[in-house]
XYZ file of C-alpha atoms in Angstrom:
332
model
C 0.144 0.156 0.581
C 2.898 2.742 0.105
C 4.282 2.310 -2.917
C 2.146 5.422 -2.981
C 4.817 7.259 -1.023
C 7.141 7.346 -2.763
C 4.777 10.244 -4.535
C 4.543 12.245 -2.226
C 9.185 12.709 -1.309
C 8.494 16.606 -1.168
C 6.400 15.857 1.076
C 8.914 13.995 3.640
C 11.021 16.978 5.495
C 6.834 18.271 6.376
C 7.085 14.611 8.435
C 9.891 15.672 10.728
C 9.344 19.986 11.383
C 7.072 20.873 14.129
C 3.099 20.938 13.125
C 0.893 23.729 14.011
C -1.567 21.168 14.543
C -4.646 22.222 14.837
C -6.816 22.881 11.100
C -4.083 20.242 10.220
C -5.042 17.066 8.635
C -3.769 13.870 9.882
C -5.029 10.021 9.150
C -5.277 8.140 11.904
C -2.991 5.376 10.685
C 0.934 6.138 9.550
C 2.984 5.038 6.904
C 6.223 3.337 8.930
C 8.109 1.371 6.073
C 8.044 -1.295 3.529
C 10.701 -3.960 3.982
C 11.547 -5.863 0.370
C 12.243 -9.217 0.683
C 10.836 -10.496 4.279
C 7.624 -11.941 5.669
C 5.526 -10.640 8.475
C 7.382 -13.062 11.352
C 10.244 -11.718 10.471
C 9.641 -7.876 10.215
C 7.511 -8.325 13.208
C 10.745 -10.092 14.904
C 12.535 -6.788 13.960
C 10.717 -4.376 15.100
C 10.294 -6.257 18.195
C 14.599 -6.349 18.947
C 14.197 -2.340 17.746
C 11.771 -1.990 20.515
C 14.255 -3.434 22.850
C 17.261 -1.302 21.796
C 15.436 2.474 22.363
C 14.154 0.992 26.072
C 10.634 1.246 24.898
C 9.280 -2.164 26.777
C 6.443 -5.289 24.442
C 3.460 -5.588 26.148
C 2.388 -7.743 23.812
C 2.340 -9.324 20.375
C -0.174 -11.664 18.069
C -1.175 -13.407 15.132
C -4.366 -10.435 14.017
C -7.895 -11.794 13.360
C -8.113 -12.561 9.391
C -11.366 -14.906 7.775
C -9.015 -17.570 6.094
C -12.223 -18.185 3.645
C -11.240 -14.981 1.841
C -8.122 -13.730 2.930
C -4.719 -15.710 2.366
C -2.299 -12.303 3.808
C -1.185 -12.287 7.832
C -0.763 -8.947 10.085
C 1.021 -8.839 13.207
C 0.159 -6.482 16.050
C 3.125 -5.093 18.627
C 1.731 -3.398 21.920
C 4.169 -1.192 23.344
C 5.619 0.964 26.447
C 7.427 3.880 25.669
C 7.891 5.702 29.015
C 8.966 8.974 27.445
C 5.549 8.668 25.485
C 3.817 7.093 28.006
C 4.719 9.936 30.363
C 2.872 12.922 27.725
C -0.242 11.073 27.060
C -0.934 10.540 30.961
C -0.226 14.377 31.495
C -3.168 15.433 31.412
C -4.963 13.251 33.213
C -5.632 9.799 34.016
C -7.804 9.753 30.526
C -4.769 9.243 28.886
C -4.316 6.308 29.409
C -6.743 4.772 26.681
C -3.976 6.867 24.777
C -1.279 4.800 25.938
C -0.282 1.592 24.827
C 1.087 2.128 21.057
C -0.210 -0.193 18.607
C 2.095 -0.855 15.713
C 0.887 -2.940 12.600
C 2.764 -5.919 10.711
C 1.241 -6.900 7.866
C 1.626 -7.761 3.928
C -0.513 -7.690 1.256
C -0.272 -7.338 -3.258
C 2.498 -5.202 -2.981
C 4.288 -6.942 0.402
C 5.177 -6.081 3.653
C 4.480 -2.916 5.900
C 4.960 -1.468 8.913
C 2.842 0.868 10.887
C 0.694 1.794 14.069
C -1.594 4.562 15.106
C -0.490 8.332 14.934
C 0.446 9.558 17.304
C -0.388 12.910 16.243
C -4.667 12.499 14.744
C -5.744 9.922 17.452
C -3.517 11.879 20.427
C -5.611 15.459 19.782
C -9.369 12.916 20.126
C -8.019 11.410 22.784
C -5.304 13.322 24.984
C -5.703 17.446 24.333
C -7.386 18.666 21.484
C -4.248 21.710 20.923
C -1.503 22.079 22.567
C 0.221 19.420 22.178
C 0.807 19.063 18.566
C 4.965 19.998 18.072
C 5.467 16.501 21.404
C 2.404 14.797 19.364
C 4.936 15.346 15.937
C 8.445 14.659 17.566
C 6.918 11.686 19.111
C 5.711 10.497 15.308
C 9.371 10.873 14.015
C 10.901 9.353 16.099
C 8.884 6.019 16.314
C 8.169 6.437 12.145
C 12.716 6.375 12.112
C 13.426 4.235 15.592
C 11.310 1.423 13.747
C 12.665 1.849 9.951
C 15.885 2.042 11.220
C 15.336 -1.304 13.316
C 13.585 -3.448 10.488
C 16.278 -1.719 7.684
C 14.230 -0.130 5.507
C 14.092 3.667 4.371
C 10.586 5.428 5.907
C 8.046 5.843 4.434
C 6.035 8.801 4.769
C 2.472 9.430 4.836
C -0.714 8.556 6.242
C -3.804 6.960 5.840
C -7.339 6.404 7.284
C -9.475 8.964 8.264
C -8.487 12.047 7.299
C -9.540 15.243 10.735
C -8.190 18.211 11.032
C -9.555 18.235 14.659
C -9.442 16.102 17.069
C -13.331 16.265 18.051
C -15.305 13.828 16.142
C -18.531 15.368 14.415
C -21.701 12.751 14.879
C -22.508 10.794 12.011
C -25.610 11.591 9.813
C -25.914 14.147 13.104
C -26.929 12.062 15.870
C -24.600 8.828 15.621
C -21.638 8.435 17.959
C -19.791 12.087 18.006
C -18.898 14.260 20.597
C -16.143 15.208 23.265
C -14.108 11.998 23.834
C -15.101 12.382 27.822
C -17.894 11.808 27.410
C -17.368 9.300 25.290
C -16.022 7.101 28.137
C -18.185 4.892 30.728
C -17.849 3.040 33.888
C -18.952 -0.210 33.584
C -17.996 -1.132 36.987
C -16.581 -0.901 40.599
C -14.992 -3.137 42.690
C -12.722 -2.513 46.427
C -9.208 -2.072 45.815
C -8.588 -4.072 48.483
C -4.377 -4.296 49.969
C -3.106 -4.712 46.291
C -4.999 -1.259 44.800
C -5.242 -1.373 41.496
C -2.587 -2.938 40.576
C -3.498 -5.757 42.273
C -7.213 -6.191 40.811
C -6.316 -5.641 37.731
C -3.746 -8.454 37.610
C -6.657 -10.815 39.001
C -8.618 -9.473 36.353
C -6.389 -10.544 33.807
C -5.594 -13.506 34.993
C -9.432 -14.337 35.760
C -10.066 -13.024 31.691
C -7.177 -15.745 30.810
C -8.115 -18.408 32.428
C -11.912 -18.246 31.207
C -13.184 -18.779 27.850
C -12.937 -16.103 25.437
C -16.450 -14.083 24.650
C -18.771 -16.666 22.642
C -19.715 -13.928 19.526
C -15.943 -12.070 19.478
C -13.973 -14.451 21.127
C -13.006 -11.384 23.775
C -9.189 -12.600 25.804
C -7.015 -10.481 27.806
C -3.593 -9.347 25.527
C -1.686 -7.380 27.882
C -0.991 -5.365 31.158
C -0.165 -1.735 31.228
C 0.643 0.713 34.252
C 0.936 4.160 32.890
C 1.267 6.018 35.721
C 0.215 5.116 39.770
C -3.243 4.228 40.257
C -4.067 3.565 36.772
C -3.436 0.427 34.733
C -4.507 -0.626 30.900
C -5.904 -3.841 30.119
C -6.096 -4.787 26.986
C -7.945 -6.792 25.156
C -9.364 -8.127 21.590
C -10.545 -11.285 19.904
C -9.949 -12.553 16.675
C -13.428 -12.342 15.064
C -14.451 -9.720 16.089
C -10.339 -7.731 14.092
C -11.641 -10.080 11.105
C -15.274 -8.708 10.707
C -13.907 -5.071 11.484
C -11.004 -5.884 8.572
C -13.584 -6.790 6.134
C -15.890 -3.583 7.043
C -13.365 -1.240 6.088
C -11.913 -2.745 2.843
C -10.497 -0.557 1.189
C -11.280 2.464 3.423
C -11.380 5.941 2.668
C -7.801 4.502 -0.263
C -8.734 3.614 -3.419
C -5.795 2.162 -4.709
C -7.074 -1.038 -1.653
C -9.936 -1.675 -4.025
C -8.572 -3.892 -6.219
C -6.687 -6.414 -2.936
C -7.549 -9.045 -1.619
C -8.459 -7.757 2.395
C -7.472 -4.348 1.534
C -8.370 -3.550 5.521
C -5.863 -5.714 7.588
C -3.658 -2.011 7.261
C -6.122 -1.373 10.136
C -4.624 -4.367 11.832
C -3.379 -1.317 14.507
C -6.836 -0.251 15.574
C -6.901 -2.976 18.302
C -6.603 -4.425 21.214
C -9.449 -2.358 23.232
C -8.955 -0.430 26.269
C -9.999 -1.338 29.281
C -9.049 0.980 31.901
C -8.293 1.030 35.660
C -8.691 3.192 38.144
C -7.707 3.495 42.409
C -10.650 6.294 43.457
C -9.532 5.900 47.258
C -11.238 2.187 48.216
C -12.328 1.592 45.196
C -10.989 0.867 42.254
C -13.504 2.195 38.751
C -13.671 0.493 35.189
C -14.472 2.033 31.925
C -14.296 2.059 28.581
C -14.922 3.647 25.425
C -18.216 4.127 23.338
C -17.562 0.928 21.594
C -19.212 2.473 18.449
C -17.264 5.779 19.560
C -13.986 3.805 19.103
C -15.505 2.024 15.849
C -15.564 5.194 15.101
C -12.090 6.435 15.792
C -10.062 3.755 14.052
C -12.573 3.127 11.243
C -14.650 6.050 10.399
C -12.963 5.828 6.619
C -15.528 2.540 6.357
C -18.187 5.029 5.476
C -21.575 5.883 6.530
C -23.122 3.434 5.166
C -21.392 0.647 5.869
C -21.439 2.129 9.952
C -25.351 1.689 9.271
C -25.327 -1.731 8.205
C -23.226 -2.643 11.364
C -24.875 -0.755 13.771
C -25.709 -3.311 16.104
C -21.473 -4.710 16.018
C -19.645 -2.350 18.204
C -23.187 -2.913 21.336
C -22.411 -6.616 20.869
C -19.219 -5.941 21.388
C -19.397 -4.273 24.607
C -21.752 -6.321 25.588
C -19.382 -9.340 25.721
C -16.612 -7.292 27.133
C -18.738 -6.028 30.031
C -20.223 -9.276 30.957
C -16.751 -11.200 30.664
C -15.015 -8.541 32.959
C -18.299 -8.159 35.721
C -18.248 -11.860 35.427
C -14.195 -11.762 36.929
C -15.134 -9.183 39.481
C -18.108 -9.715 41.099
């Protein structure tokens, strides 16, 4: 897919400069590198080594869900804790935990193997702060791209893809669906006593119990990682192969018409997952929260288009119900 980056050479230097941010359009995902003569597994291993060399922590690495009947290509997702980046996203409040896990994807298509990532310049304007941190997000994006591209032995690929937005606030689709300020989309799904071990102990117990239980019936939801981005806050990442495969099938080529001829074009959106469940310690209680599932789908898959969202309106709710049911069964 990133072959189009070769046409964007004049933009390369601009991508390295501090961005004015508000009013500037960025895609939800950023291109990192096109890798020649390698497989998804080999490229992912090199990316993992680059993460370790940079002093970052690899929280998870797993194969993304694909529809095997329709797609012979694969994708792998890496979830990373980059301490400096984590401190920045948490600087505006605990809601930054939803942006703290850095998600990187290695995927293949008819053009070869590619590395991509969720774009801090885009998604952090939605989650962390609408304005005021644009230079930080641009700097982090540049370092992330350079670190990974060098690590996999490829030249950086400069460009964005997915839904392009010129601001963080996501509007409502058709005037009614899934828009509004991010903070209004955080849902509390349960509260439990903190106990002697606090939120860390509660989160570890939840992770262990979910891991020991059967995955969700409909979407195969299961735990993938734990992250402690700041004192009193833990992120539990969950995902499911059926949920991923269905999402990638729905989004298809997204806003990129050049991917229309590909067998499974939606694999470029693999970094949309895992989903974040955030646990926060509040006095002697631990609150468990998620982002409204329809809103989160819109954050990462809005380029699927209005009609596809309308046709699949029940999917986000059923995903949220499965996550809620699994967590409540484990905690209560």
